[in-house]
Amino acid sequence: MKTYFERHGALRVQGTRLVDGAGQPVQLRGVSTLGLAWYPEFVNLGAFRTLRDEWGANTVRLAMYTCEEGGYMTDGDRAALEALIDRGVTLCEGLGMYAIIDWHILSDGDPNIHADAAEDFFRRISARVAGRPHVLYELCNEPNGAAVTWPVVKGYAERIIPVIRANAPEAVIICGTPTWSQDVDAVAAAPLDDANILYALHFYAATHGDALRRKAERALEAGTPVFVSECSICDASGDGVIDYASAAAWRELIERHGLSYIAWSLSNRDESAALIRADCPRTSDWTGDELTETGRWFRDMLLADREK
Ligand code: IDC
């Protein structure tokens, strides 16, 4: 059977949708690593193959924190982090999956704080992976803070996009949005001047309900392409109880609009969002029993979407 990448190849944005070269709508579906510095062992062939073959995933997001412990801008080993990204990109390529390179800002709420380093990072990484159309770029995970409005985020994106475009003129880019990538409805008034951009919408179902779903609907109605580049069904701390009713409503919205979605996170950390149970030492070939409730929920969703 052909891989999802073999079937669709290079992607682009058309209207609010991600489409392939023939203009056919595609839906990227997969999982995100937790911080690459924290769980590097999950970036392995068996893990990604299990996600592809047993879960139906077609995409892996490689999350590189900037300012948390072990981050690119703090005490992280930059060469080791970049090597992990290279490895993840190459594994995805071999498996016919898409890869998202995520500059994972979080406590550094304003992406402009480290824009010089981000420029340098994206310049080098896009040069290294140039010509590999399975790679997508995520400019800034979750801008946040009262002063970090859409124009502020947009200013940052306008610095980084040309740097990537110099090496990857056609690549698909995902841009974070204010309020931890929730304010997708702020974009339509002043979108980025680039054809191949989608805007990140992140949700944690036990925290984010109807109000955020309405924001998503408003953004789509206004013509803004939306990509759910991170989500889970617990609360926004990554822990706490799962809200299955809200999760079902999110799933319905995703399917109705054919949105791409990525589940947080590929790890066995002792928290609700982890997809693998904390007492499971395996880094691939997990049985159903070795998955958390969240893991099983996303595997079911991905498997149901697999043949699309
Ligand atoms: C969380 C991790 C947790 C880690 C924390 C660091 O799940 O293990 O200790 O980051 O601050 C996001 C962020 C994502 C968060 C996640 C859950 O993008 O980095 O991961 N979350 O809090 N946005 C909303 C929720």
CSV table of C-alpha atoms and ligand atoms in Angstrom, one decimal:
chain,number,residue,atom,x,y,z
A,1,MET,CA,0.0,0.0,0.0
A,2,LYS,CA,1.2,3.5,-0.8
A,3,THR,CA,2.1,5.7,2.1
A,4,TYR,CA,0.2,8.9,2.7
A,5,PHE,CA,3.2,10.9,1.4
A,6,GLU,CA,3.5,8.8,-1.7
A,7,ARG,CA,-0.2,9.4,-2.4
A,8,HIS,CA,-0.1,13.2,-1.8
A,9,GLY,CA,3.5,14.5,-2.0
A,10,ALA,CA,4.1,18.2,-1.7
A,11,LEU,CA,1.2,20.1,-0.2
A,12,ARG,CA,-0.2,23.6,-0.5
A,13,VAL,CA,-3.0,25.7,1.0
A,14,GLN,CA,-6.1,26.4,-1.0
A,15,GLY,CA,-8.8,28.4,0.6
A,16,THR,CA,-9.0,27.2,4.2
A,17,ARG,CA,-7.7,23.7,3.3
A,18,LEU,CA,-4.5,21.8,2.9
A,19,VAL,CA,-4.5,20.1,-0.5
A,20,ASP,CA,-2.1,18.0,-2.6
A,21,GLY,CA,-0.7,18.8,-6.1
A,22,ALA,CA,-3.9,17.7,-7.7
A,23,GLY,CA,-6.0,20.0,-5.5
A,24,GLN,CA,-7.3,17.1,-3.5
A,25,PRO,CA,-7.9,17.9,0.2
A,26,VAL,CA,-5.5,16.2,2.6
A,27,GLN,CA,-5.7,15.9,6.4
A,28,LEU,CA,-2.5,15.5,8.3
A,29,ARG,CA,-3.0,13.4,11.4
A,30,GLY,CA,-0.5,12.3,14.0
A,31,VAL,CA,1.2,12.9,17.2
A,32,SER,CA,3.7,15.4,18.7
A,33,THR,CA,6.8,14.5,20.6
A,34,LEU,CA,7.0,16.0,24.1
A,35,GLY,CA,10.2,18.1,24.5
A,36,LEU,CA,12.8,16.5,22.3
A,37,ALA,CA,15.4,17.1,25.0
A,38,TRP,CA,13.3,15.2,27.6
A,39,TYR,CA,12.2,12.1,25.6
A,40,PRO,CA,14.7,11.7,22.8
A,41,GLU,CA,14.3,7.9,23.0
A,42,PHE,CA,10.8,8.2,21.3
A,43,VAL,CA,12.4,9.5,18.1
A,44,ASN,CA,13.1,6.0,16.7
A,45,LEU,CA,12.1,4.0,13.7
A,46,GLY,CA,10.0,1.5,15.6
A,47,ALA,CA,8.0,4.2,17.3
A,48,PHE,CA,7.2,6.1,14.1
A,49,ARG,CA,6.4,2.9,12.3
A,50,THR,CA,4.1,1.8,15.0
A,51,LEU,CA,2.3,5.1,14.8
A,52,ARG,CA,2.0,4.8,11.1
A,53,ASP,CA,1.0,1.1,10.9
A,54,GLU,CA,-0.9,0.5,14.1
A,55,TRP,CA,-2.4,3.9,14.8
A,56,GLY,CA,-2.9,5.2,11.2
A,57,ALA,CA,-0.8,8.4,11.8
A,58,ASN,CA,0.7,10.1,8.8
A,59,THR,CA,2.5,12.9,10.5
A,60,VAL,CA,4.9,13.4,13.5
A,61,ARG,CA,5.5,16.9,15.0
A,62,LEU,CA,9.0,17.4,16.4
A,63,ALA,CA,8.6,19.8,19.4
A,64,MET,CA,11.8,21.6,20.4
A,65,TYR,CA,11.2,23.8,23.5
A,66,THR,CA,13.0,27.1,23.4
A,67,CYS,CA,12.9,28.3,27.0
A,68,GLU,CA,11.9,25.4,29.2
A,69,GLU,CA,14.5,23.2,30.9
A,70,GLY,CA,16.9,21.7,28.3
A,71,GLY,CA,15.6,24.3,25.7
A,72,TYR,CA,17.3,25.7,22.7
A,73,MET,CA,17.6,29.1,24.3
A,74,THR,CA,18.3,27.9,27.9
A,75,ASP,CA,20.6,25.1,28.8
A,76,GLY,CA,19.9,22.8,25.8
A,77,ASP,CA,22.5,21.1,23.7
A,78,ARG,CA,21.8,22.8,20.4
A,79,ALA,CA,23.7,20.3,18.3
A,80,ALA,CA,22.0,17.4,20.0
A,81,LEU,CA,18.6,19.0,19.5
A,82,GLU,CA,19.2,19.6,15.8
A,83,ALA,CA,20.5,16.1,15.4
A,84,LEU,CA,17.2,14.8,16.9
A,85,ILE,CA,15.2,17.0,14.4
A,86,ASP,CA,17.3,15.6,11.6
A,87,ARG,CA,16.7,12.1,12.8
A,88,GLY,CA,13.0,12.7,13.1
A,89,VAL,CA,12.8,14.3,9.6
A,90,THR,CA,14.7,11.4,8.1
A,91,LEU,CA,12.6,8.7,9.8
A,92,CYS,CA,9.4,10.4,8.6
A,93,GLU,CA,10.8,10.6,5.1
A,94,GLY,CA,11.7,6.9,5.0
A,95,LEU,CA,8.2,6.0,6.3
A,96,GLY,CA,6.3,8.2,3.9
A,97,MET,CA,5.1,10.5,6.7
A,98,TYR,CA,5.0,14.2,7.0
A,99,ALA,CA,7.2,15.9,9.7
A,100,ILE,CA,6.6,19.2,11.4
A,101,ILE,CA,9.6,21.2,12.8
A,102,ASP,CA,8.2,23.1,15.8
A,103,TRP,CA,10.0,26.0,17.4
A,104,HIS,CA,8.2,25.4,20.7
A,105,ILE,CA,8.0,28.7,22.5
A,106,LEU,CA,5.9,28.7,25.7
A,107,SER,CA,7.2,30.5,28.8
A,108,ASP,CA,8.9,33.0,26.4
A,109,GLY,CA,5.4,34.2,25.4
A,110,ASP,CA,6.6,36.7,22.8
A,111,PRO,CA,8.3,35.0,19.9
A,112,ASN,CA,10.1,38.3,19.1
A,113,ILE,CA,12.3,37.8,22.3
A,114,HIS,CA,14.3,35.2,20.5
A,115,ALA,CA,13.7,36.1,16.9
A,116,ASP,CA,17.4,36.4,16.1
A,117,ALA,CA,18.0,32.8,17.2
A,118,ALA,CA,14.8,31.6,15.5
A,119,GLU,CA,16.0,33.2,12.2
A,120,ASP,CA,19.3,31.5,12.5
A,121,PHE,CA,17.7,28.2,13.4
A,122,PHE,CA,15.2,28.2,10.6
A,123,ARG,CA,17.8,29.4,8.1
A,124,ARG,CA,20.1,26.5,8.8
A,125,ILE,CA,17.4,23.8,9.3
A,126,SER,CA,15.6,24.8,6.1
A,127,ALA,CA,18.9,24.7,4.2
A,128,ARG,CA,19.5,21.2,5.5
A,129,VAL,CA,16.1,19.8,4.7
A,130,ALA,CA,15.6,21.8,1.5
A,131,GLY,CA,13.9,19.8,-1.3
A,132,ARG,CA,12.2,17.4,1.0
A,133,PRO,CA,8.5,18.2,0.6
A,134,HIS,CA,7.4,16.1,3.6
A,135,VAL,CA,8.6,18.8,5.9
A,136,LEU,CA,6.4,21.6,7.4
A,137,TYR,CA,7.6,24.4,9.6
A,138,GLU,CA,5.9,25.7,12.7
A,139,LEU,CA,7.1,29.1,13.5
A,140,CYS,CA,6.2,29.5,17.2
A,141,ASN,CA,4.2,27.0,19.2
A,142,GLU,CA,2.1,29.2,21.5
A,143,PRO,CA,2.5,33.0,21.7
A,144,ASN,CA,1.0,34.3,24.9
A,145,GLY,CA,0.8,37.3,27.2
A,146,ALA,CA,-1.4,40.4,27.2
A,147,ALA,CA,0.9,42.4,24.9
A,148,VAL,CA,1.4,39.5,22.4
A,149,THR,CA,-1.4,40.4,20.0
A,150,TRP,CA,-1.8,39.2,16.5
A,151,PRO,CA,0.2,42.2,15.0
A,152,VAL,CA,3.1,41.3,17.3
A,153,VAL,CA,3.1,37.7,16.3
A,154,LYS,CA,2.7,38.7,12.7
A,155,GLY,CA,5.8,40.9,12.9
A,156,TYR,CA,7.8,37.9,14.0
A,157,ALA,CA,6.4,35.7,11.3
A,158,GLU,CA,7.3,38.3,8.7
A,159,ARG,CA,10.9,38.0,9.8
A,160,ILE,CA,11.1,34.2,9.7
A,161,ILE,CA,9.0,33.4,6.6
A,162,PRO,CA,11.5,34.9,4.1
A,163,VAL,CA,14.3,33.1,5.8
A,164,ILE,CA,12.5,29.8,5.2
A,165,ARG,CA,11.3,30.8,1.8
A,166,ALA,CA,14.9,31.3,0.6
A,167,ASN,CA,15.4,27.6,0.9
A,168,ALA,CA,11.9,26.2,0.7
A,169,PRO,CA,9.8,28.4,-1.5
A,170,GLU,CA,6.8,26.1,-1.5
A,171,ALA,CA,6.9,24.6,2.0
A,172,VAL,CA,3.8,24.7,4.1
A,173,ILE,CA,4.3,26.9,7.2
A,174,ILE,CA,2.2,26.9,10.4
A,175,CYS,CA,2.0,30.1,12.3
A,176,GLY,CA,1.1,30.2,16.0
A,177,THR,CA,-1.6,32.6,17.2
A,178,PRO,CA,-2.0,34.7,20.3
A,179,THR,CA,-3.4,33.3,23.6
A,180,TRP,CA,-1.5,30.0,23.4
A,181,SER,CA,-2.6,29.5,19.8
A,182,GLN,CA,-6.2,30.1,20.3
A,183,ASP,CA,-6.9,33.4,18.7
A,184,VAL,CA,-7.3,32.1,15.1
A,185,ASP,CA,-10.2,34.5,14.7
A,186,ALA,CA,-7.8,37.5,15.0
A,187,VAL,CA,-6.0,36.6,11.8
A,188,ALA,CA,-8.6,37.4,9.1
A,189,ALA,CA,-8.3,41.1,9.6
A,190,ALA,CA,-4.6,41.0,8.7
A,191,PRO,CA,-3.4,37.7,7.4
A,192,LEU,CA,0.2,37.0,6.4
A,193,ASP,CA,1.0,37.8,2.8
A,194,ASP,CA,2.0,34.2,1.8
A,195,ALA,CA,0.0,31.6,0.0
A,196,ASN,CA,1.1,28.5,2.0
A,197,ILE,CA,0.4,29.4,5.6
A,198,LEU,CA,-2.0,27.9,8.1
A,199,TYR,CA,-2.7,29.2,11.5
A,200,ALA,CA,-2.4,27.1,14.7
A,201,LEU,CA,-5.4,26.3,16.8
A,202,HIS,CA,-4.5,24.4,20.0
A,203,PHE,CA,-7.1,22.9,22.4
A,204,TYR,CA,-7.2,20.9,25.6
A,205,ALA,CA,-10.8,19.5,25.7
A,206,ALA,CA,-11.3,19.7,29.5
A,207,THR,CA,-10.3,23.4,29.5
A,208,HIS,CA,-11.5,24.6,26.1
A,209,GLY,CA,-15.1,24.1,25.1
A,210,ASP,CA,-17.7,25.8,23.1
A,211,ALA,CA,-16.2,29.3,23.2
A,212,LEU,CA,-13.0,28.1,21.5
A,213,ARG,CA,-14.9,25.9,19.0
A,214,ARG,CA,-16.9,29.0,18.1
A,215,LYS,CA,-13.7,30.9,17.5
A,216,ALA,CA,-12.5,28.2,15.2
A,217,GLU,CA,-15.8,28.4,13.3
A,218,ARG,CA,-15.5,32.1,13.0
A,219,ALA,CA,-12.0,31.9,11.7
A,220,LEU,CA,-12.9,29.3,9.1
A,221,GLU,CA,-15.9,31.3,8.0
A,222,ALA,CA,-13.7,34.3,7.5
A,223,GLY,CA,-11.4,32.2,5.3
A,224,THR,CA,-8.5,31.5,7.7
A,225,PRO,CA,-6.8,28.2,7.1
A,226,VAL,CA,-6.6,26.4,10.5
A,227,PHE,CA,-4.3,23.6,11.6
A,228,VAL,CA,-4.7,21.9,15.0
A,229,SER,CA,-1.0,21.4,15.5
A,230,GLU,CA,-1.4,20.4,19.2
A,231,CYS,CA,-4.3,19.1,21.2
A,232,SER,CA,-5.4,16.8,23.9
A,233,ILE,CA,-8.5,15.7,25.7
A,234,CYS,CA,-7.4,16.5,29.3
A,235,ASP,CA,-6.9,20.0,30.7
A,236,ALA,CA,-4.5,22.6,29.6
A,237,SER,CA,-1.9,21.7,32.2
A,238,GLY,CA,-1.5,18.4,30.3
A,239,ASP,CA,-2.9,16.6,33.3
A,240,GLY,CA,-6.2,16.2,35.2
A,241,VAL,CA,-9.3,14.5,34.0
A,242,ILE,CA,-10.4,13.8,30.5
A,243,ASP,CA,-13.6,15.5,29.2
A,244,TYR,CA,-15.0,13.0,26.8
A,245,ALA,CA,-18.0,15.1,25.9
A,246,SER,CA,-15.9,18.0,24.9
A,247,ALA,CA,-13.4,15.7,23.2
A,248,ALA,CA,-16.3,14.3,21.1
A,249,ALA,CA,-17.4,17.8,20.1
A,250,TRP,CA,-13.8,18.7,19.1
A,251,ARG,CA,-13.6,15.5,17.0
A,252,GLU,CA,-16.9,16.4,15.3
A,253,LEU,CA,-15.6,19.8,14.4
A,254,ILE,CA,-12.3,18.5,13.1
A,255,GLU,CA,-14.0,16.0,10.9
A,256,ARG,CA,-16.6,18.4,9.6
A,257,HIS,CA,-13.9,20.8,8.4
A,258,GLY,CA,-11.3,18.2,7.6
A,259,LEU,CA,-8.8,19.9,9.9
A,260,SER,CA,-5.3,18.5,10.3
A,261,TYR,CA,-4.7,17.5,13.9
A,262,ILE,CA,-1.7,16.4,16.1
A,263,ALA,CA,-2.0,14.8,19.5
A,264,TRP,CA,0.2,15.8,22.5
A,265,SER,CA,2.3,13.9,23.4
A,266,LEU,CA,4.4,10.9,22.4
A,267,SER,CA,5.9,10.1,25.9
A,268,ASN,CA,5.3,8.0,29.0
A,269,ARG,CA,5.5,11.0,31.3
A,270,ASP,CA,3.2,10.6,34.3
A,271,GLU,CA,0.5,13.0,33.1
A,272,SER,CA,-2.9,12.6,31.4
A,273,ALA,CA,-1.8,13.9,28.1
A,274,ALA,CA,1.0,11.3,27.6
A,275,LEU,CA,0.0,8.7,25.1
A,276,ILE,CA,2.0,5.9,26.6
A,277,ARG,CA,1.5,4.7,30.2
A,278,ALA,CA,4.1,5.8,32.7
A,279,ASP,CA,4.8,2.2,33.8
A,280,CYS,CA,5.5,1.1,30.2
A,281,PRO,CA,9.2,1.2,29.3
A,282,ARG,CA,8.8,0.4,25.7
A,283,THR,CA,9.5,3.0,23.0
A,284,SER,CA,7.6,1.3,20.2
A,285,ASP,CA,5.2,-1.5,19.4
A,286,TRP,CA,2.9,-0.7,22.3
A,287,THR,CA,-0.1,-2.9,23.0
A,288,GLY,CA,-3.5,-1.3,23.7
A,289,ASP,CA,-2.9,-1.9,27.4
A,290,GLU,CA,0.3,0.1,27.3
A,291,LEU,CA,-1.5,3.2,26.2
A,292,THR,CA,-3.1,5.7,28.5
A,293,GLU,CA,-6.8,6.6,28.1
A,294,THR,CA,-5.7,9.5,26.0
A,295,GLY,CA,-3.5,7.3,23.9
A,296,ARG,CA,-6.3,4.9,23.2
A,297,TRP,CA,-8.7,7.8,22.4
A,298,PHE,CA,-6.4,9.3,19.8
A,299,ARG,CA,-5.4,5.9,18.4
A,300,ASP,CA,-9.1,5.2,17.8
A,301,MET,CA,-9.6,8.5,16.1
A,302,LEU,CA,-6.6,8.1,13.9
A,303,LEU,CA,-7.5,4.6,13.0
A,304,ALA,CA,-11.0,5.7,12.1
A,305,ASP,CA,-9.6,8.4,9.8
A,306,ARG,CA,-6.9,6.1,8.3
A,307,GLU,CA,-8.5,5.3,5.0
A,308,LYS,CA,-9.4,8.8,4.1
B,1,IDC,C1,3.6,20.6,29.0
B,1,IDC,C2,4.0,19.2,29.2
B,1,IDC,C3,4.5,19.0,30.6
B,1,IDC,C4,5.6,20.1,30.8
B,1,IDC,C5,5.2,21.5,30.5
B,1,IDC,C6,6.3,22.5,30.6
B,1,IDC,O1,2.9,18.3,28.9
B,1,IDC,O2,5.0,17.7,30.8
B,1,IDC,O3,6.1,20.0,32.1
B,1,IDC,O4,4.6,21.5,29.2
B,1,IDC,O5,5.8,23.7,30.9
B,1,IDC,C7,0.7,23.5,25.9
B,1,IDC,C8,2.1,23.5,25.4
B,1,IDC,C9,2.8,22.3,25.9
B,1,IDC,C10,2.4,21.8,27.3
B,1,IDC,C11,0.9,21.4,27.2
B,1,IDC,C12,0.4,20.9,28.5
B,1,IDC,O6,2.2,23.7,24.0
B,1,IDC,O7,4.2,22.6,25.8
B,1,IDC,O8,3.2,20.7,27.6
B,1,IDC,N1,0.2,22.6,26.7
B,1,IDC,O9,0.5,21.9,29.5
B,1,IDC,N2,-0.3,24.3,25.5
B,1,IDC,C13,-1.4,24.0,26.2
B,1,IDC,C14,-1.1,22.9,26.9
